[in-house]
Short mmCIF file of C-alpha atoms and ligand atoms in Angstrom, two decimals:
data_model
loop_
_atom_site.label_atom_id
_atom_site.label_comp_id
_atom_site.label_asym_id
_atom_site.label_seq_id
_atom_site.Cartn_x
_atom_site.Cartn_y
_atom_site.Cartn_z
CA UNK A 1 29.28 148.09 82.66
CA UNK A 2 29.11 151.46 80.94
CA UNK A 3 26.29 153.98 80.53
CA UNK A 4 24.83 153.99 77.01
CA UNK A 5 25.35 157.49 75.54
CA UNK A 6 22.44 157.00 73.11
CA UNK A 7 19.71 154.48 72.29
CA UNK A 8 19.74 152.53 69.05
CA UNK A 9 16.41 151.40 67.63
CA UNK A 10 16.15 148.89 64.80
CA UNK A 11 12.98 148.20 62.84
CA UNK A 12 13.09 144.88 61.03
CA UNK A 13 10.57 145.11 58.22
CA UNK A 14 9.69 142.87 55.32
CA UNK A 15 11.39 145.09 52.75
CA UNK A 16 13.86 147.20 54.73
CA UNK A 17 15.80 147.25 57.97
CA UNK A 18 16.03 150.72 59.48
CA UNK A 19 18.18 151.80 62.42
CA UNK A 20 18.36 155.11 64.28
CA UNK A 21 20.18 156.53 67.25
CA UNK A 22 18.03 158.48 69.66
CA UNK A 23 19.57 161.13 71.91
CA UNK A 24 18.29 161.48 75.49
CA UNK A 25 15.93 164.28 74.40
CA UNK A 26 14.31 162.09 71.70
CA UNK A 27 16.17 163.65 68.77
CA UNK A 28 17.21 161.25 66.01
CA UNK A 29 20.95 161.81 65.58
CA UNK A 30 21.56 159.33 62.78
CA UNK A 31 19.49 157.06 60.54
CA UNK A 32 20.46 154.16 58.31
CA UNK A 33 18.42 151.89 56.02
CA UNK A 34 19.26 148.76 54.08
CA UNK A 35 17.17 146.22 52.17
CA UNK A 36 15.97 143.24 54.23
CA UNK A 37 17.75 139.98 53.50
CA UNK A 38 14.97 137.86 52.02
CA UNK A 39 14.34 134.56 53.71
CA UNK A 40 17.86 134.33 55.18
CA UNK A 41 18.02 134.22 58.96
CA UNK A 42 21.81 134.37 59.39
CA UNK A 43 22.01 137.32 56.98
CA UNK A 44 19.26 139.06 58.98
CA UNK A 45 21.32 138.78 62.17
CA UNK A 46 24.43 140.04 60.33
CA UNK A 47 22.50 142.94 58.81
CA UNK A 48 21.18 144.15 62.18
CA UNK A 49 24.62 143.79 63.78
CA UNK A 50 26.18 145.66 60.86
CA UNK A 51 23.77 148.60 61.25
CA UNK A 52 24.46 148.80 64.99
CA UNK A 53 28.23 148.66 64.37
CA UNK A 54 27.96 151.41 61.77
CA UNK A 55 26.05 153.69 64.16
CA UNK A 56 28.47 152.99 67.02
CA UNK A 57 31.35 153.72 64.67
CA UNK A 58 29.79 156.97 63.50
CA UNK A 59 28.93 158.19 67.00
CA UNK A 60 31.99 156.74 68.72
CA UNK A 61 30.16 154.90 71.49
CA UNK A 62 28.10 151.86 72.44
CA UNK A 63 24.39 152.38 72.43
CA UNK A 64 21.62 150.33 73.99
CA UNK A 65 19.87 148.22 71.33
CA UNK A 66 16.15 147.62 70.91
CA UNK A 67 14.70 145.81 67.92
CA UNK A 68 11.14 145.80 66.62
CA UNK A 69 10.23 142.60 64.81
CA UNK A 70 7.20 141.42 62.83
CA UNK A 71 6.42 138.78 65.44
CA UNK A 72 6.98 138.02 69.10
CA UNK A 73 9.44 136.07 71.21
CA UNK A 74 7.38 133.29 72.81
CA UNK A 75 7.88 133.42 76.59
CA UNK A 76 7.28 129.65 76.64
CA UNK A 77 10.03 128.67 74.20
CA UNK A 78 12.24 131.73 73.72
CA UNK A 79 11.66 131.38 69.97
CA UNK A 80 10.12 133.84 67.53
CA UNK A 81 6.41 133.16 66.88
CA UNK A 82 3.55 134.87 65.02
CA UNK A 83 5.96 136.36 62.46
CA UNK A 84 4.86 137.00 58.89
CA UNK A 85 8.58 136.99 57.95
CA UNK A 86 8.58 133.23 58.34
CA UNK A 87 12.36 132.80 58.20
CA UNK A 88 12.47 134.29 61.71
CA UNK A 89 10.13 131.70 63.21
CA UNK A 90 11.63 129.26 65.70
CA UNK A 91 14.92 131.14 66.01
CA UNK A 92 16.36 132.64 69.20
CA UNK A 93 16.73 136.03 67.61
CA UNK A 94 17.29 137.86 70.89
CA UNK A 95 20.15 135.70 72.10
CA UNK A 96 21.68 135.47 68.62
CA UNK A 97 21.72 139.27 68.41
CA UNK A 98 23.16 139.52 71.93
CA UNK A 99 25.94 137.15 70.91
CA UNK A 100 26.61 139.09 67.73
CA UNK A 101 26.63 142.47 69.49
CA UNK A 102 28.16 141.57 72.84
CA UNK A 103 25.46 143.35 74.81
CA UNK A 104 21.90 142.86 76.00
CA UNK A 105 19.25 143.38 73.30
CA UNK A 106 15.53 143.96 73.82
CA UNK A 107 13.06 142.76 71.21
CA UNK A 108 9.41 143.66 70.86
CA UNK A 109 6.60 143.23 68.40
CA UNK A 110 6.44 146.08 65.86
CA UNK A 111 2.93 147.10 66.98
CA UNK A 112 4.20 147.30 70.57
CA UNK A 113 7.08 149.51 69.38
CA UNK A 114 4.57 151.77 67.64
CA UNK A 115 2.46 152.03 70.80
CA UNK A 116 5.50 152.74 72.99
CA UNK A 117 6.81 155.43 70.65
CA UNK A 118 3.50 157.26 70.42
CA UNK A 119 2.93 156.99 74.17
CA UNK A 120 6.45 158.16 75.06
CA UNK A 121 6.86 161.31 72.99
CA UNK A 122 4.22 161.09 70.27
CA UNK A 123 0.49 161.70 69.98
CA UNK A 124 -0.22 159.94 73.29
CA UNK A 125 2.43 161.78 75.30
CA UNK A 126 1.13 162.65 78.74
CA UNK A 127 -1.68 160.07 78.63
CA UNK A 128 -1.54 157.53 81.43
CA UNK A 129 -2.90 154.74 79.26
CA UNK A 130 -2.50 154.36 75.50
CA UNK A 131 -3.75 151.78 73.02
CA UNK A 132 -1.56 151.92 69.91
CA UNK A 133 -3.25 150.35 66.91
CA UNK A 134 -1.76 149.31 63.58
CA UNK A 135 -4.30 149.34 60.73
CA UNK A 136 -2.14 148.27 57.82
CA UNK A 137 -1.80 145.12 55.77
CA UNK A 138 -2.44 143.42 59.10
CA UNK A 139 -3.98 144.65 62.33
CA UNK A 140 -2.04 144.68 65.59
CA UNK A 141 -1.87 146.66 68.77
CA UNK A 142 0.03 147.37 71.93
CA UNK A 143 -0.98 148.62 75.36
CA UNK A 144 1.08 151.15 77.30
CA UNK A 145 0.43 151.93 80.94
CA UNK A 146 2.32 154.82 82.59
CA UNK A 147 5.01 154.80 79.93
CA UNK A 148 5.70 151.06 79.87
CA UNK A 149 4.43 148.35 77.56
CA UNK A 150 2.16 145.80 79.16
CA UNK A 151 3.92 142.47 78.65
CA UNK A 152 1.89 139.47 79.72
CA UNK A 153 2.84 135.82 80.06
CA UNK A 154 1.85 135.10 76.45
CA UNK A 155 3.34 138.28 74.95
CA UNK A 156 0.05 139.08 73.20
CA UNK A 157 -1.28 142.09 75.14
CA UNK A 158 -3.18 144.35 72.75
CA UNK A 159 -3.28 141.80 69.93
CA UNK A 160 -6.93 142.34 69.10
CA UNK A 161 -6.78 141.71 65.32
CA UNK A 162 -7.79 138.07 65.65
CA UNK A 163 -10.68 138.66 68.00
CA UNK A 164 -14.01 138.35 66.19
CA UNK A 165 -15.70 141.48 64.87
CA UNK A 166 -18.07 142.33 67.74
CA UNK A 167 -21.85 142.75 67.42
CA UNK A 168 -21.83 141.30 63.89
CA UNK A 169 -24.81 141.89 61.64
CA UNK A 170 -26.26 138.92 59.79
CA UNK A 171 -24.38 139.84 56.61
CA UNK A 172 -21.09 139.94 58.57
CA UNK A 173 -21.46 136.36 59.79
CA UNK A 174 -19.47 134.12 59.65
CA UNK A 175 -17.22 136.65 57.89
CA UNK A 176 -14.18 136.11 55.67
CA UNK A 177 -11.86 133.22 56.44
CA UNK A 178 -8.65 134.39 58.09
CA UNK A 179 -5.13 132.94 57.77
CA UNK A 180 -5.22 132.28 61.52
CA UNK A 181 -7.73 129.51 60.80
CA UNK A 182 -10.88 131.25 62.05
CA UNK A 183 -13.46 133.40 60.31
CA UNK A 184 -14.74 136.92 60.95
CA UNK A 185 -11.56 138.27 62.59
CA UNK A 186 -11.35 142.04 63.15
CA UNK A 187 -8.29 142.09 60.86
CA UNK A 188 -10.41 140.82 57.96
CA UNK A 189 -12.62 143.92 58.23
CA UNK A 190 -10.40 146.83 59.34
CA UNK A 191 -7.04 146.12 57.66
CA UNK A 192 -6.33 147.98 54.41
CA UNK A 193 -6.88 144.83 52.32
CA UNK A 194 -10.03 144.07 54.35
CA UNK A 195 -11.44 147.52 53.50
CA UNK A 196 -10.62 146.96 49.81
CA UNK A 197 -12.17 143.49 49.78
CA UNK A 198 -15.41 144.74 51.35
CA UNK A 199 -15.62 147.55 48.78
CA UNK A 200 -15.03 145.09 45.93
CA UNK A 201 -17.66 142.66 47.23
CA UNK A 202 -20.33 145.35 47.49
CA UNK A 203 -19.54 147.44 44.41
CA UNK A 204 -17.59 145.13 42.07
CA UNK A 205 -14.86 147.81 41.92
CA UNK A 206 -11.31 146.64 42.62
CA UNK A 207 -9.48 149.57 44.23
CA UNK A 208 -6.88 149.73 46.96
CA UNK A 209 -7.73 151.21 50.35
CA UNK A 210 -6.11 154.59 49.69
CA UNK A 211 -8.02 154.99 46.40
CA UNK A 212 -11.35 154.18 48.06
CA UNK A 213 -10.66 156.67 50.86
CA UNK A 214 -9.71 159.34 48.32
CA UNK A 215 -12.88 158.68 46.29
CA UNK A 216 -14.96 158.92 49.47
CA UNK A 217 -13.34 162.23 50.38
CA UNK A 218 -14.08 163.50 46.85
CA UNK A 219 -17.78 162.71 47.26
CA UNK A 220 -18.12 159.36 45.46
CA UNK A 221 -21.29 157.85 46.96
CA UNK A 222 -20.39 154.16 46.79
CA UNK A 223 -16.91 154.81 48.21
CA UNK A 224 -18.50 156.94 50.93
CA UNK A 225 -20.83 154.04 51.80
CA UNK A 226 -17.84 151.68 52.01
CA UNK A 227 -16.05 154.09 54.33
CA UNK A 228 -19.20 154.33 56.47
CA UNK A 229 -19.20 150.54 56.89
CA UNK A 230 -15.50 150.67 57.76
CA UNK A 231 -15.98 153.44 60.35
CA UNK A 232 -18.85 151.57 61.98
CA UNK A 233 -16.86 148.34 62.18
CA UNK A 234 -13.75 150.05 63.54
CA UNK A 235 -15.88 151.80 66.19
CA UNK A 236 -17.32 148.46 67.31
CA UNK A 237 -13.91 146.78 67.33
CA UNK A 238 -12.30 149.57 69.37
CA UNK A 239 -15.24 149.66 71.79
CA UNK A 240 -14.46 146.17 73.07
CA UNK A 241 -10.88 147.18 73.91
CA UNK A 242 -12.14 150.37 75.56
CA UNK A 243 -14.55 148.39 77.72
CA UNK A 244 -11.60 146.38 79.09
CA UNK A 245 -8.60 148.74 79.12
CA UNK A 246 -10.31 152.16 79.11
CA UNK A 247 -7.37 154.01 77.50
CA UNK A 248 -7.03 157.78 77.69
CA UNK A 249 -5.75 157.82 74.12
CA UNK A 250 -5.97 155.54 71.10
CA UNK A 251 -3.35 156.28 68.45
CA UNK A 252 -3.78 154.87 64.95
CA UNK A 253 -0.88 153.76 62.75
CA UNK A 254 -0.45 151.90 59.48
CA UNK A 255 -1.84 152.92 56.10
CA UNK A 256 -5.44 153.42 57.24
CA UNK A 257 -4.27 155.98 59.83
CA UNK A 258 -3.89 158.39 56.88
CA UNK A 259 -7.68 158.50 56.41
CA UNK A 260 -8.41 161.84 58.08
CA UNK A 261 -12.16 161.22 58.39
CA UNK A 262 -11.61 158.44 60.95
CA UNK A 263 -10.59 160.79 63.77
CA UNK A 264 -13.89 162.63 63.66
CA UNK A 265 -16.27 159.91 62.56
CA UNK A 266 -15.19 156.88 64.61
CA UNK A 267 -15.74 158.67 67.97
CA UNK A 268 -19.25 159.61 66.80
CA UNK A 269 -19.97 155.90 66.25
CA UNK A 270 -18.20 154.33 69.24
CA UNK A 271 -20.48 156.28 71.57
CA UNK A 272 -23.15 153.68 70.80
CA UNK A 273 -20.99 150.70 71.77
CA UNK A 274 -18.81 151.73 74.73
CA UNK A 275 -20.40 150.99 78.11
CA UNK A 276 -20.48 154.56 79.39
CA UNK A 277 -22.64 157.66 79.08
CA UNK A 278 -19.83 159.86 77.78
CA UNK A 279 -16.63 158.62 76.09
CA UNK A 280 -13.61 160.71 77.13
CA UNK A 281 -11.06 158.66 75.16
CA UNK A 282 -9.23 160.59 72.43
CA UNK A 283 -8.64 159.03 68.98
CA UNK A 284 -5.44 160.45 67.51
CA UNK A 285 -3.28 160.26 64.36
CA UNK A 286 0.35 159.26 64.92
CA UNK A 287 2.89 162.02 65.59
CA UNK A 288 5.87 160.15 64.19
CA UNK A 289 4.26 158.41 61.22
CA UNK A 290 6.43 155.69 59.72
CA UNK A 291 9.23 156.43 62.20
CA UNK A 292 7.22 155.22 65.19
CA UNK A 293 8.36 151.61 64.86
CA UNK A 294 12.05 152.40 64.91
CA UNK A 295 11.66 155.08 67.60
CA UNK A 296 9.70 152.69 69.82
CA UNK A 297 12.42 150.06 69.44
CA UNK A 298 14.92 152.61 70.79
CA UNK A 299 12.51 153.41 73.64
CA UNK A 300 12.62 149.76 74.79
CA UNK A 301 15.58 150.89 76.94
CA UNK A 302 15.49 153.86 79.31
CA UNK A 303 17.92 156.70 78.63
CA UNK A 304 21.29 156.08 80.24
CA UNK A 305 20.89 152.31 80.58
CA UNK A 306 23.91 150.28 81.62
CA UNK A 307 25.43 148.35 78.73
CA UNK A 308 27.61 145.31 79.28
CA UNK A 309 30.95 144.99 77.55
CA UNK A 310 30.50 141.26 77.03
CA UNK A 311 32.60 139.65 74.33
CA UNK A 312 30.98 138.83 71.02
CA UNK A 313 30.25 135.25 70.12
CA UNK A 314 29.39 133.45 66.93
CA UNK A 315 25.64 133.09 66.36
CA UNK A 316 24.35 129.66 67.26
CA UNK A 317 23.34 127.22 64.60
CA UNK A 318 19.76 127.21 63.32
CA UNK A 319 17.47 124.73 65.07
CA UNK A 320 17.03 121.38 63.40
CA UNK A 321 13.83 120.96 61.42
CA UNK A 322 11.19 119.02 63.34
ZN1 ZN B 1 -7.62 135.73 62.29
#
């Protein structure tokens, strides 16, 4: 065993794979990006291993390795589940990476990595409890308690996007059909595409989420009304998490986190839904922006973790199709 001189974080995205090395003080000492191999599992493993090798070669050491993935390792089967990059599903990505790299590798959902990054040295630094929320193409979340991710037996802690929109009005029921097979999921209302769909349904205008938010900020009345509906729905959706987890800080990430009005307006609305007389929870923009995923992956290991010098092995064969 040797002490890792730095922490490597890898963010496996749909279009790019990014890797950084994080020094003990949280400084990024090197950063590399390559295009994601499309639909090719073996190439994905090779790409991640290649980025780690390149960083080790550049820095002359062996770092700890954490990887953020668009999905989760199922505790029941050890296989990737809930991934929108479907070529990852039903593979043992963690053990295949460990074999390819000759050291232990920690994997986590990308929303969990975001939450861990922002809780560790980002917007939620110093807060005992943090709910990190991704409001992007999809909606995800992660819960951090005293600096550590909450990891339950199903590996779904904080995954609130497929809960139903709470306190629905009549015109919100049953709500849009979701790819998860249900209708009226929170994700269908507070994701970027969900915001755009609602605006199109009410106004007939097809605009993306950023354009609607910009029009609202510029004083456009119909866009402003769409943003009001969004704010109200997000306040209700967050209130249910607050009633259970009572976080000190909620940090927003993903494309919708760029809408500055949310940080002032959502707390005005959630007051009416959270079961308390005064809400002390802070709603915060991310400190590390798009880098939170890759930083959080690095944070999956503590500084100075012991790294094995195990020999590398060939990745195992893909599972047979059922
Ligand atoms: Zn759903």
